[in-house]
Every structure is written in structure tokens, then in C-alpha cells.
């Protein structure tokens, strides 16, 4: 059985976090999907499971479409749909993460 490991470092994580905040702040939140994708790609690039490198193929445009859909569903349901947003987001990330 091959080794599983995470090769990312603290400085890289801090850097990607700061860049994500800057992108989201400058664009007043519109760039948040691109920031999320950038961070998920960084995590995948530094994760090896049983000797196989993870890859993340999601992009901000795809996630932006989902954000709009999820936002509208939350408004229509008076916020009830927002309880499912964390799960929907995790499902989207996992569906775009591959070995």
C-alpha cells in the first residue's frame, strides 16, 4: 500500500488565503467562486493519496453559476435552502476532484 500525505506548507496556505481574501474583497464578493477554486486547487496539488496525486478541475465560472442558483433558491425558500449550502458546496468540490 502506497503512502498518503499532504505536502503543503504553512506559508503557502497563508499566501493562498491572503490572495483569496484580496480577490473577494476587491470584487465585492463576486470573485469568491474563483478564490474558492484557487484554494481547492492548491489543496489538491498538495495531496497525495495512496501514491496518486489529486487534481481539481473546477473553475470559477462553473461555481459562479451554482452560487447564483443557490442564492435564488435561498431567497425563494426564505433562507431554508441555505441549510443545504455547505453540503452542496462540498458535493461540488468532491465532484471536481480526481486522482
PDB file of C-alpha atoms in Angstrom:
ATOM      1  CA  UNK A   1       0.000   0.000   0.000  1.00  0.00           C
ATOM      2  CA  UNK A   2       1.410   3.385  -1.005  1.00  0.00           C
ATOM      3  CA  UNK A   3       1.790   6.351   1.261  1.00  0.00           C
ATOM      4  CA  UNK A   4      -0.776   9.128   1.605  1.00  0.00           C
ATOM      5  CA  UNK A   5       0.448  12.592   2.515  1.00  0.00           C
ATOM      6  CA  UNK A   6      -0.125  16.307   2.323  1.00  0.00           C
ATOM      7  CA  UNK A   7       2.864  18.305   1.055  1.00  0.00           C
ATOM      8  CA  UNK A   8       1.593  21.863   1.504  1.00  0.00           C
ATOM      9  CA  UNK A   9       3.244  24.241   3.916  1.00  0.00           C
ATOM     10  CA  UNK A  10       2.061  26.973   6.233  1.00  0.00           C
ATOM     11  CA  UNK A  11       3.451  29.833   4.116  1.00  0.00           C
ATOM     12  CA  UNK A  12       1.704  28.514   1.004  1.00  0.00           C
ATOM     13  CA  UNK A  13      -1.583  28.207   2.881  1.00  0.00           C
ATOM     14  CA  UNK A  14      -1.262  31.713   4.304  1.00  0.00           C
ATOM     15  CA  UNK A  15      -0.395  33.070   0.856  1.00  0.00           C
ATOM     16  CA  UNK A  16      -3.359  31.415  -0.856  1.00  0.00           C
ATOM     17  CA  UNK A  17      -5.631  32.565   1.977  1.00  0.00           C
ATOM     18  CA  UNK A  18      -4.487  36.187   1.701  1.00  0.00           C
ATOM     19  CA  UNK A  19      -4.852  36.118  -2.086  1.00  0.00           C
ATOM     20  CA  UNK A  20      -8.367  34.680  -1.748  1.00  0.00           C
ATOM     21  CA  UNK A  21      -9.381  37.442   0.661  1.00  0.00           C
ATOM     22  CA  UNK A  22      -7.924  40.117  -1.626  1.00  0.00           C
ATOM     23  CA  UNK A  23      -9.764  38.752  -4.677  1.00  0.00           C
ATOM     24  CA  UNK A  24     -13.043  38.527  -2.783  1.00  0.00           C
ATOM     25  CA  UNK A  25     -12.673  41.980  -1.254  1.00  0.00           C
ATOM     26  CA  UNK A  26     -11.667  43.830  -4.419  1.00  0.00           C
ATOM     27  CA  UNK A  27     -14.549  42.281  -6.377  1.00  0.00           C
ATOM     28  CA  UNK A  28     -17.055  42.822  -3.524  1.00  0.00           C
ATOM     29  CA  UNK A  29     -17.674  39.075  -3.239  1.00  0.00           C
ATOM     30  CA  UNK A  30     -18.240  38.402  -6.939  1.00  0.00           C
ATOM     31  CA  UNK A  31     -14.777  36.821  -7.198  1.00  0.00           C
ATOM     32  CA  UNK A  32     -15.422  34.443  -4.302  1.00  0.00           C
ATOM     33  CA  UNK A  33     -16.063  31.414  -6.575  1.00  0.00           C
ATOM     34  CA  UNK A  34     -12.687  31.945  -8.264  1.00  0.00           C
ATOM     35  CA  UNK A  35     -10.997  32.313  -4.876  1.00  0.00           C
ATOM     36  CA  UNK A  36     -12.610  29.081  -3.651  1.00  0.00           C
ATOM     37  CA  UNK A  37     -11.464  27.234  -6.781  1.00  0.00           C
ATOM     38  CA  UNK A  38      -7.938  28.603  -6.387  1.00  0.00           C
ATOM     39  CA  UNK A  39      -7.804  27.349  -2.803  1.00  0.00           C
ATOM     40  CA  UNK A  40      -9.256  23.921  -3.651  1.00  0.00           C
ATOM     41  CA  UNK A  41      -6.767  23.541  -6.493  1.00  0.00           C
ATOM     42  CA  UNK A  42      -3.925  24.331  -4.059  1.00  0.00           C
ATOM     43  CA  UNK A  43      -5.192  21.678  -1.623  1.00  0.00           C
ATOM     44  CA  UNK A  44      -5.466  19.078  -4.409  1.00  0.00           C
ATOM     45  CA  UNK A  45      -1.993  19.867  -5.778  1.00  0.00           C
ATOM     46  CA  UNK A  46      -0.516  19.163  -2.357  1.00  0.00           C
ATOM     47  CA  UNK A  47      -2.474  15.984  -1.572  1.00  0.00           C
ATOM     48  CA  UNK A  48      -1.266  12.507  -2.441  1.00  0.00           C
ATOM     49  CA  UNK A  49      -3.496   9.529  -1.599  1.00  0.00           C
ATOM     50  CA  UNK A  50      -2.022   6.037  -1.896  1.00  0.00           C
ATOM     51  CA  UNK A  51       0.711   7.392  -4.163  1.00  0.00           C
ATOM     52  CA  UNK A  52      -1.689   9.177  -6.526  1.00  0.00           C
ATOM     53  CA  UNK A  53      -1.817  12.958  -6.935  1.00  0.00           C
ATOM     54  CA  UNK A  54      -5.207  14.641  -6.594  1.00  0.00           C
ATOM     55  CA  UNK A  55      -6.314  17.152  -9.226  1.00  0.00           C
ATOM     56  CA  UNK A  56      -9.064  19.725  -9.094  1.00  0.00           C
ATOM     57  CA  UNK A  57     -10.696  20.678 -12.395  1.00  0.00           C
ATOM     58  CA  UNK A  58     -13.432  23.050 -11.223  1.00  0.00           C
ATOM     59  CA  UNK A  59     -13.383  26.683 -12.279  1.00  0.00           C
ATOM     60  CA  UNK A  60     -14.867  29.898 -11.017  1.00  0.00           C
ATOM     61  CA  UNK A  61     -17.376  30.274 -13.852  1.00  0.00           C
ATOM     62  CA  UNK A  62     -18.941  26.888 -13.058  1.00  0.00           C
ATOM     63  CA  UNK A  63     -19.108  27.672  -9.364  1.00  0.00           C
ATOM     64  CA  UNK A  64     -20.457  31.192 -10.016  1.00  0.00           C
ATOM     65  CA  UNK A  65     -23.427  29.657 -11.848  1.00  0.00           C
ATOM     66  CA  UNK A  66     -24.117  27.453  -8.843  1.00  0.00           C
ATOM     67  CA  UNK A  67     -23.759  30.419  -6.471  1.00  0.00           C
ATOM     68  CA  UNK A  68     -26.441  32.298  -8.399  1.00  0.00           C
ATOM     69  CA  UNK A  69     -28.731  29.249  -8.396  1.00  0.00           C
ATOM     70  CA  UNK A  70     -28.169  28.609  -4.684  1.00  0.00           C
ATOM     71  CA  UNK A  71     -28.702  32.297  -3.847  1.00  0.00           C
ATOM     72  CA  UNK A  72     -32.022  32.394  -5.724  1.00  0.00           C
ATOM     73  CA  UNK A  73     -33.196  29.145  -4.110  1.00  0.00           C
ATOM     74  CA  UNK A  74     -32.346  30.574  -0.688  1.00  0.00           C
ATOM     75  CA  UNK A  75     -34.376  33.711  -1.413  1.00  0.00           C
ATOM     76  CA  UNK A  76     -37.346  31.742  -2.792  1.00  0.00           C
ATOM     77  CA  UNK A  77     -37.412  29.454   0.268  1.00  0.00           C
ATOM     78  CA  UNK A  78     -36.950  32.348   2.729  1.00  0.00           C
ATOM     79  CA  UNK A  79     -33.497  31.048   3.706  1.00  0.00           C
ATOM     80  CA  UNK A  80     -34.466  27.428   4.317  1.00  0.00           C
ATOM     81  CA  UNK A  81     -32.345  26.210   1.375  1.00  0.00           C
ATOM     82  CA  UNK A  82     -29.274  27.804   2.950  1.00  0.00           C
ATOM     83  CA  UNK A  83     -29.109  24.888   5.408  1.00  0.00           C
ATOM     84  CA  UNK A  84     -28.061  22.682   2.458  1.00  0.00           C
ATOM     85  CA  UNK A  85     -25.431  25.047   1.051  1.00  0.00           C
ATOM     86  CA  UNK A  86     -22.471  23.562   2.925  1.00  0.00           C
ATOM     87  CA  UNK A  87     -23.364  20.089   1.667  1.00  0.00           C
ATOM     88  CA  UNK A  88     -23.958  21.346  -1.891  1.00  0.00           C
ATOM     89  CA  UNK A  89     -20.605  23.113  -1.870  1.00  0.00           C
ATOM     90  CA  UNK A  90     -18.785  20.003  -0.616  1.00  0.00           C
ATOM     91  CA  UNK A  91     -20.541  17.861  -3.249  1.00  0.00           C
ATOM     92  CA  UNK A  92     -19.449  20.275  -5.966  1.00  0.00           C
ATOM     93  CA  UNK A  93     -15.816  20.294  -4.767  1.00  0.00           C
ATOM     94  CA  UNK A  94     -15.663  16.497  -4.481  1.00  0.00           C
ATOM     95  CA  UNK A  95     -17.220  16.035  -7.924  1.00  0.00           C
ATOM     96  CA  UNK A  96     -14.403  18.142  -9.417  1.00  0.00           C
ATOM     97  CA  UNK A  97     -11.578  16.433  -7.503  1.00  0.00           C
ATOM     98  CA  UNK A  98      -9.932  13.446  -9.169  1.00  0.00           C
ATOM     99  CA  UNK A  99      -6.897  11.184  -8.822  1.00  0.00           C
TER     100      UNK A  99
END
